[in-house]
Short mmCIF file of N, CA, C and O in Angstrom, two decimals:
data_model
loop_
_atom_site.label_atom_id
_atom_site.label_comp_id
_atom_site.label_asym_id
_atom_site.label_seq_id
_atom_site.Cartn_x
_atom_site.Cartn_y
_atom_site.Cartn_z
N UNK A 1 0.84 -1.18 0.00
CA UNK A 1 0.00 0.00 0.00
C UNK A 1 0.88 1.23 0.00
O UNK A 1 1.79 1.52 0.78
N UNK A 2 0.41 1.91 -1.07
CA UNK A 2 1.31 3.49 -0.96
C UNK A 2 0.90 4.24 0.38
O UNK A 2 -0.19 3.85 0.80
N UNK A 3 1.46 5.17 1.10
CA UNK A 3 1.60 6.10 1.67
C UNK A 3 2.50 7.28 1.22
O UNK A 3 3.64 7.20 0.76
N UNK A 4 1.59 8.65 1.51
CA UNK A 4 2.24 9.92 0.98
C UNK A 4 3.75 10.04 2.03
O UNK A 4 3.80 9.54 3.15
N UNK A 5 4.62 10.62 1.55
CA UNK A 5 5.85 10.40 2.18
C UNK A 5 5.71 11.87 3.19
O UNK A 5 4.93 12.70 2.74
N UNK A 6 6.19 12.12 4.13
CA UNK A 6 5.64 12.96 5.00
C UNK A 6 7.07 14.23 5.28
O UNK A 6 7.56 14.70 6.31
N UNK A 7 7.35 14.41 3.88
CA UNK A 7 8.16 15.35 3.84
C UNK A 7 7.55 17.04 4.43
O UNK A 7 6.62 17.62 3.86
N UNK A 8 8.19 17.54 5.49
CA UNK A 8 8.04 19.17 5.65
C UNK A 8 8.41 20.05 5.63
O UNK A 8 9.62 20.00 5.85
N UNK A 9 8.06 21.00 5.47
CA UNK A 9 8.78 22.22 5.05
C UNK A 9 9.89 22.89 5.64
O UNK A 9 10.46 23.93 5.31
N UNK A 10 10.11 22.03 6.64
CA UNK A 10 11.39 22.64 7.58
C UNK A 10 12.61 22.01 7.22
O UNK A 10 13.74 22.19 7.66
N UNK A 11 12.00 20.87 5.93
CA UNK A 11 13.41 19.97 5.40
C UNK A 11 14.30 20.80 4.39
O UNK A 11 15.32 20.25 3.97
N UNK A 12 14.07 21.83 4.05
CA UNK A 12 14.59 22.63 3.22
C UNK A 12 16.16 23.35 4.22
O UNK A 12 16.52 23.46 5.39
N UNK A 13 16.74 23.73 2.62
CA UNK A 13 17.76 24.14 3.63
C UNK A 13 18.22 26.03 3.98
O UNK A 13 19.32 26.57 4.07
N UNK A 14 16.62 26.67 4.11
CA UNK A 14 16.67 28.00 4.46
C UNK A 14 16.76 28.03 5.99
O UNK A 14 16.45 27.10 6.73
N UNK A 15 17.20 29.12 6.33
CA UNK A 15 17.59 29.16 7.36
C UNK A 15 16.87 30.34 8.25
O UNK A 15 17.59 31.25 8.65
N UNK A 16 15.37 30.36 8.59
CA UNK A 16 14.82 31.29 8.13
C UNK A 16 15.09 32.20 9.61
O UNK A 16 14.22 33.03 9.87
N UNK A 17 16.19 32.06 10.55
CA UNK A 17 16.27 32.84 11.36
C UNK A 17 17.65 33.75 11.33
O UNK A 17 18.26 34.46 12.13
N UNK A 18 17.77 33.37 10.06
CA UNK A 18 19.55 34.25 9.49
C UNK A 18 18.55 35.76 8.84
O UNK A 18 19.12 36.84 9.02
N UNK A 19 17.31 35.80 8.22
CA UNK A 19 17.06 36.88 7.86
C UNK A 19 16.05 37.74 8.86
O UNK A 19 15.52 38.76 8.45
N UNK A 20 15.88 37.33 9.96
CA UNK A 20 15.00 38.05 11.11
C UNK A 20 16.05 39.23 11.45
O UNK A 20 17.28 39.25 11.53
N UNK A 21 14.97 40.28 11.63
CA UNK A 21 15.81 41.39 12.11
C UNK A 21 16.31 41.34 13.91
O UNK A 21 17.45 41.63 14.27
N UNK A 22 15.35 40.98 14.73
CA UNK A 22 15.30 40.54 16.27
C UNK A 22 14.62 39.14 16.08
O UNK A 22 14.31 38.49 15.08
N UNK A 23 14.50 38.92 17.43
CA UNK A 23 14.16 37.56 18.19
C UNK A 23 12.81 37.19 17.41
O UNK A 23 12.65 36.30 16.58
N UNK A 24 11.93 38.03 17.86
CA UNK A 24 10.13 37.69 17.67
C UNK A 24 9.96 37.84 16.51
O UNK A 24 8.83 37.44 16.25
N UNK A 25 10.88 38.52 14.92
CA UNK A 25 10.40 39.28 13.75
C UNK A 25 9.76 38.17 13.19
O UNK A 25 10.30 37.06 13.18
N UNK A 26 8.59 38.39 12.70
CA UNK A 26 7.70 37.36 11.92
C UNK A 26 7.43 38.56 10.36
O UNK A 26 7.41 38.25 9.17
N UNK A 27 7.29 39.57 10.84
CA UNK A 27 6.73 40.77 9.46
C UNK A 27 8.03 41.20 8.51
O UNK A 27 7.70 41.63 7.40
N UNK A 28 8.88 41.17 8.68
CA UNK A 28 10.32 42.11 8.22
C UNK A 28 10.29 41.38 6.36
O UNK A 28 10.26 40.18 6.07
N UNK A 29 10.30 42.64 5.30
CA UNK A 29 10.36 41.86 4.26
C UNK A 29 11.27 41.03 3.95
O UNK A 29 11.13 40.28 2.99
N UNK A 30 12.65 41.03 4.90
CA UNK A 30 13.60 40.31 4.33
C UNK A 30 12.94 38.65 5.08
O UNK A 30 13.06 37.56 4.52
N UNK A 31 12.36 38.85 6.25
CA UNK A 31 11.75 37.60 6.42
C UNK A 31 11.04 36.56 6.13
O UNK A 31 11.03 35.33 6.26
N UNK A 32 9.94 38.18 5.29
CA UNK A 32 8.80 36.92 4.82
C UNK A 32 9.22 36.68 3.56
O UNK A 32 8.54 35.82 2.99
N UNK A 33 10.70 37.47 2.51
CA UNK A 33 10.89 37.14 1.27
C UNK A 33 11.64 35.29 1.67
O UNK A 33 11.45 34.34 0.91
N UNK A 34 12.18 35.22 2.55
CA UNK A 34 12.69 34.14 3.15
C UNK A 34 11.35 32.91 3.20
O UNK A 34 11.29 31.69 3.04
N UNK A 35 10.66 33.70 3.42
CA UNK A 35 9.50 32.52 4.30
C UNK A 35 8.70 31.38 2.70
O UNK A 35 8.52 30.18 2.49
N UNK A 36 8.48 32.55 2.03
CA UNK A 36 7.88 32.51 0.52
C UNK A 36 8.97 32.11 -0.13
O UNK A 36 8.55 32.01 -1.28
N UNK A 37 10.37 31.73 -0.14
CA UNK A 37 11.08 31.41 -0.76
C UNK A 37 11.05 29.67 -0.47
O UNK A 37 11.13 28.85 -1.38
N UNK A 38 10.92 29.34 0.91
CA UNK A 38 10.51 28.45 1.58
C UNK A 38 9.31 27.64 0.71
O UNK A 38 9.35 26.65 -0.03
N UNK A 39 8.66 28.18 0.97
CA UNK A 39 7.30 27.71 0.32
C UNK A 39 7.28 27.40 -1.31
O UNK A 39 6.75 26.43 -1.84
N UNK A 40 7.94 28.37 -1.91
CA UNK A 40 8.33 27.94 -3.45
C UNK A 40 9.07 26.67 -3.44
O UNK A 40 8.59 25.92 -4.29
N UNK A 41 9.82 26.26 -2.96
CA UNK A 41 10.75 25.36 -2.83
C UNK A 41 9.88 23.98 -2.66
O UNK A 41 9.94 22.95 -3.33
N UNK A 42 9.19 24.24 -1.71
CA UNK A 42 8.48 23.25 -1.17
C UNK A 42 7.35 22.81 -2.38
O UNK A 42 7.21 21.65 -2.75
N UNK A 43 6.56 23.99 -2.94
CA UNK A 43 5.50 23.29 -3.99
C UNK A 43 6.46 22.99 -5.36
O UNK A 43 5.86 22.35 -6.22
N UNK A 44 7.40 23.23 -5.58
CA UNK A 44 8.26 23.23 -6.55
C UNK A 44 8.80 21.39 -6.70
O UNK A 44 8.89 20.66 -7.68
N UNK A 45 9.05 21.16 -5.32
CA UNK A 45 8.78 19.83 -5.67
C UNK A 45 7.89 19.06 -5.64
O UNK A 45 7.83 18.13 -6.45
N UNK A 46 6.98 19.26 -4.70
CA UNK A 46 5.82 18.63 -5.18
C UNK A 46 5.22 18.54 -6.64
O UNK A 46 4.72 17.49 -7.05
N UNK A 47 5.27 19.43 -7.23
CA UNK A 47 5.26 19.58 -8.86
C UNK A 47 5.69 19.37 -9.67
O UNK A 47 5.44 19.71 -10.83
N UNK A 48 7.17 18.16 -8.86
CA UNK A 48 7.96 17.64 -9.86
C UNK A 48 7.89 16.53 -10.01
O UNK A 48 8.54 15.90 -10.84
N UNK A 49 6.65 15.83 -8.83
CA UNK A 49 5.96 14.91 -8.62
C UNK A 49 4.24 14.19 -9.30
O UNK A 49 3.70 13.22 -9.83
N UNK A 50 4.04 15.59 -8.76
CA UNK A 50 2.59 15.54 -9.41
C UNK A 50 2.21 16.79 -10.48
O UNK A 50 1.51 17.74 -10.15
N UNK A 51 2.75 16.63 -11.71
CA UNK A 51 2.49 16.96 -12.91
C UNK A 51 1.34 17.74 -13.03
O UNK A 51 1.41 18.82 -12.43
N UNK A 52 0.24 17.48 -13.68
CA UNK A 52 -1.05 17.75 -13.13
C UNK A 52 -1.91 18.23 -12.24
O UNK A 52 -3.12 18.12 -12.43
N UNK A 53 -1.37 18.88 -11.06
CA UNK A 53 -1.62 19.97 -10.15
C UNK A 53 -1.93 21.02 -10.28
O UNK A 53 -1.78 21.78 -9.32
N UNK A 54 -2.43 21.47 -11.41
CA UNK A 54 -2.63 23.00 -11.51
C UNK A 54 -3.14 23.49 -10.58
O UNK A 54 -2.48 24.51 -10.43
N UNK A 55 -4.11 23.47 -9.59
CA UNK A 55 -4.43 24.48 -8.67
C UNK A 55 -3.16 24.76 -7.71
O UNK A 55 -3.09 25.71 -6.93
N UNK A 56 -2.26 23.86 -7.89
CA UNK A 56 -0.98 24.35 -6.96
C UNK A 56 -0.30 25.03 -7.74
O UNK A 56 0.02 26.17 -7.39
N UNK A 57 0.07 24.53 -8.93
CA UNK A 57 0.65 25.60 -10.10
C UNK A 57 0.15 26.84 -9.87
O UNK A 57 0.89 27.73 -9.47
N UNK A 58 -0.90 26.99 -10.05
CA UNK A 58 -1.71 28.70 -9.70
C UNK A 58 -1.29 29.48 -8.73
O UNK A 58 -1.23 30.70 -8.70
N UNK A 59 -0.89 28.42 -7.64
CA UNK A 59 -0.59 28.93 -6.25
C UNK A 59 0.67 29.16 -6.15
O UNK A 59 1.05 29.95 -5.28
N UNK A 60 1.52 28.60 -6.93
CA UNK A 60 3.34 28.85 -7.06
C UNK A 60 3.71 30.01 -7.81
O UNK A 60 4.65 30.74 -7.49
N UNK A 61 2.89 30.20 -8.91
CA UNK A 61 3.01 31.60 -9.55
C UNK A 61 2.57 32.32 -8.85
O UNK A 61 3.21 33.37 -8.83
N UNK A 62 1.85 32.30 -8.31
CA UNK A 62 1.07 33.66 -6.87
C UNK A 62 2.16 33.95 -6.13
O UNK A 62 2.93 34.88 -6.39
N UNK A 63 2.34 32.88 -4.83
CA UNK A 63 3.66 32.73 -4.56
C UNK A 63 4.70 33.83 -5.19
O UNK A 63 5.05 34.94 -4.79
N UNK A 64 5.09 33.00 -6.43
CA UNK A 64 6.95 34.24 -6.89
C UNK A 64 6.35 35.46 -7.24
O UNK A 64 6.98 36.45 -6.86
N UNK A 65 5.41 35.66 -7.80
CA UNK A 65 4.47 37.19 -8.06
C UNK A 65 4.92 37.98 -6.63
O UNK A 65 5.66 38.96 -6.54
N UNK A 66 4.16 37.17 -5.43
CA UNK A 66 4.01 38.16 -3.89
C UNK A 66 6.12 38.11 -3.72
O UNK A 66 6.65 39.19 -3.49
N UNK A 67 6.79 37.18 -3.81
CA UNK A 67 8.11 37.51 -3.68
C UNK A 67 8.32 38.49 -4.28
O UNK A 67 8.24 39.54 -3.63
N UNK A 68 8.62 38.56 -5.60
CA UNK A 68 8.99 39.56 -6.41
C UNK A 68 8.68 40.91 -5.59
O UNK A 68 9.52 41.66 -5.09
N UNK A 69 7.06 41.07 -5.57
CA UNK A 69 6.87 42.44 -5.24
C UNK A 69 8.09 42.77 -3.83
O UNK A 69 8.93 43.67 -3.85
N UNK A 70 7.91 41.88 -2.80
CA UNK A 70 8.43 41.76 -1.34
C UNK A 70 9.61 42.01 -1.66
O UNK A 70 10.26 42.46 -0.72
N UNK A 71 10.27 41.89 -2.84
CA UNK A 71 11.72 41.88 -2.95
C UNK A 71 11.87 43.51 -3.33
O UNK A 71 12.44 44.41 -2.71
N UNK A 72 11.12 43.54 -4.59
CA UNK A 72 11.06 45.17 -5.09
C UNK A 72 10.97 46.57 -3.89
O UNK A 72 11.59 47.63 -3.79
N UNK A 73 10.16 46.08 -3.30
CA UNK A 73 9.90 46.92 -2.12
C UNK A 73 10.90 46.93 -1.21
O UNK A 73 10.92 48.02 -0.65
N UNK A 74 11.95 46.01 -0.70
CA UNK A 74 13.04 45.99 0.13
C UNK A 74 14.27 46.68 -0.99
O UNK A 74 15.26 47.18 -0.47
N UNK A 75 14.17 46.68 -2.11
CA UNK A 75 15.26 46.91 -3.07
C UNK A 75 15.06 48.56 -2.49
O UNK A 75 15.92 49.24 -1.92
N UNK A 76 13.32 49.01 -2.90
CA UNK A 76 13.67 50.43 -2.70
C UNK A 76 13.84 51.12 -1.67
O UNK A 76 14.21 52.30 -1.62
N UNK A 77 13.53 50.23 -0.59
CA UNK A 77 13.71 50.70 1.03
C UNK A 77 15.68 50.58 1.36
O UNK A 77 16.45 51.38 1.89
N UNK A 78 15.84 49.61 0.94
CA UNK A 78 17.10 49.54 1.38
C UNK A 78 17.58 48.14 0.84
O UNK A 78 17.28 46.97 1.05
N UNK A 79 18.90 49.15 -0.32
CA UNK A 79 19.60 48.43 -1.77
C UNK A 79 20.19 47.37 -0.62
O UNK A 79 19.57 46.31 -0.47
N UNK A 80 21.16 47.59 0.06
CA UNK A 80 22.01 46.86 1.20
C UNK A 80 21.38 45.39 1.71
O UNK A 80 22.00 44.34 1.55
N UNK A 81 20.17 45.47 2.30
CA UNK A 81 19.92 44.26 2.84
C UNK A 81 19.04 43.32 1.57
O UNK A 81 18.90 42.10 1.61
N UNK A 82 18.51 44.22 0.47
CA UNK A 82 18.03 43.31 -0.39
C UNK A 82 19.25 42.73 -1.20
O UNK A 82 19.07 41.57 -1.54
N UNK A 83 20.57 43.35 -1.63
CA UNK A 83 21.87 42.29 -1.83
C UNK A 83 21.90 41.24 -0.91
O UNK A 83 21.60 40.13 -1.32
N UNK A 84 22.30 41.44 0.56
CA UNK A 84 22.06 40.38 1.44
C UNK A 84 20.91 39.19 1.53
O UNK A 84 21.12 38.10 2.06
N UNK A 85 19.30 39.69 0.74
CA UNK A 85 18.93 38.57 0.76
C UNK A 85 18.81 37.59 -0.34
O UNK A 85 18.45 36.41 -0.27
N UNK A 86 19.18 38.29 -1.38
CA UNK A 86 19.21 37.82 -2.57
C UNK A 86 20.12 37.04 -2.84
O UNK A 86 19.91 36.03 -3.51
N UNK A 87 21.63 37.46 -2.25
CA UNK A 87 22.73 36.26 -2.14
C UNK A 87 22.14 34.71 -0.92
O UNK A 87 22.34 33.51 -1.13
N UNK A 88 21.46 35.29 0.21
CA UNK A 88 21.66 34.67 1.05
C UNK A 88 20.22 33.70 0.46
O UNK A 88 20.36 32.48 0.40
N UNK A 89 19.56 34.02 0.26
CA UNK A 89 18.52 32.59 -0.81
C UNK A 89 19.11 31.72 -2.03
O UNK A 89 18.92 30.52 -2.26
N UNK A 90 19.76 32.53 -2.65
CA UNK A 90 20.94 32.31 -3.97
C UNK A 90 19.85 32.23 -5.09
O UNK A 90 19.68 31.40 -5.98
N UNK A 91 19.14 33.42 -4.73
CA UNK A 91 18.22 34.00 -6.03
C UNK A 91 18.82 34.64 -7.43
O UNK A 91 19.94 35.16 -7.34
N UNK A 92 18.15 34.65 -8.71
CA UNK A 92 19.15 35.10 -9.62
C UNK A 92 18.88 36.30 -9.92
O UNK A 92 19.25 36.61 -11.05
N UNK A 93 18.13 37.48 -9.06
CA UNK A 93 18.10 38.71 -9.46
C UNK A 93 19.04 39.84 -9.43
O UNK A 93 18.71 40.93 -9.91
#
């Protein structure tokens, strides 16, 4: 009998407390560009699995859409830490 393999999202290898600004930061864009980078990763393979998923497909392009912007917006707030997160994901922008 198959069983779904019970892979989670914490198996990835972001590190999502290298881009927190303090202890508690859950909001900081460099965080949540971290968090959503996470999550791409994660449906990215699932989709390399299950082909035929489009409603997750829908949801992965949503996904890099809301990065992008999150990224744009830290670019214009401050060039400095959006280099820092862009190396530190090893994004190609």
């Amino acid at each position: 009998r198959w069983t779904y393999p019970h892979n989670t999202m914490s198996d990835n290898a972001i590190n999502l407390k290298d881009f927190q600004v303090h202890d508690k930061d859950t909001g900081s864009a460099s965080y949540q560009a971290a968090l959503l980078t996470q999550r791409i990763i994660h449906l990215t393979a699932h989709l390399g699995t299950h082909t035929k998923d489009f409603s997750s497909r829908r949801g992965l392009l949503k996904l890099v859409a809301q990065r992008r912007k999150m990224l744009d917006y830290l670019k214009s707030e401050n060039e400095e830490s959006y280099t820092k997160v862009v190396q530190g994901l090893g994004l190609r922008r």
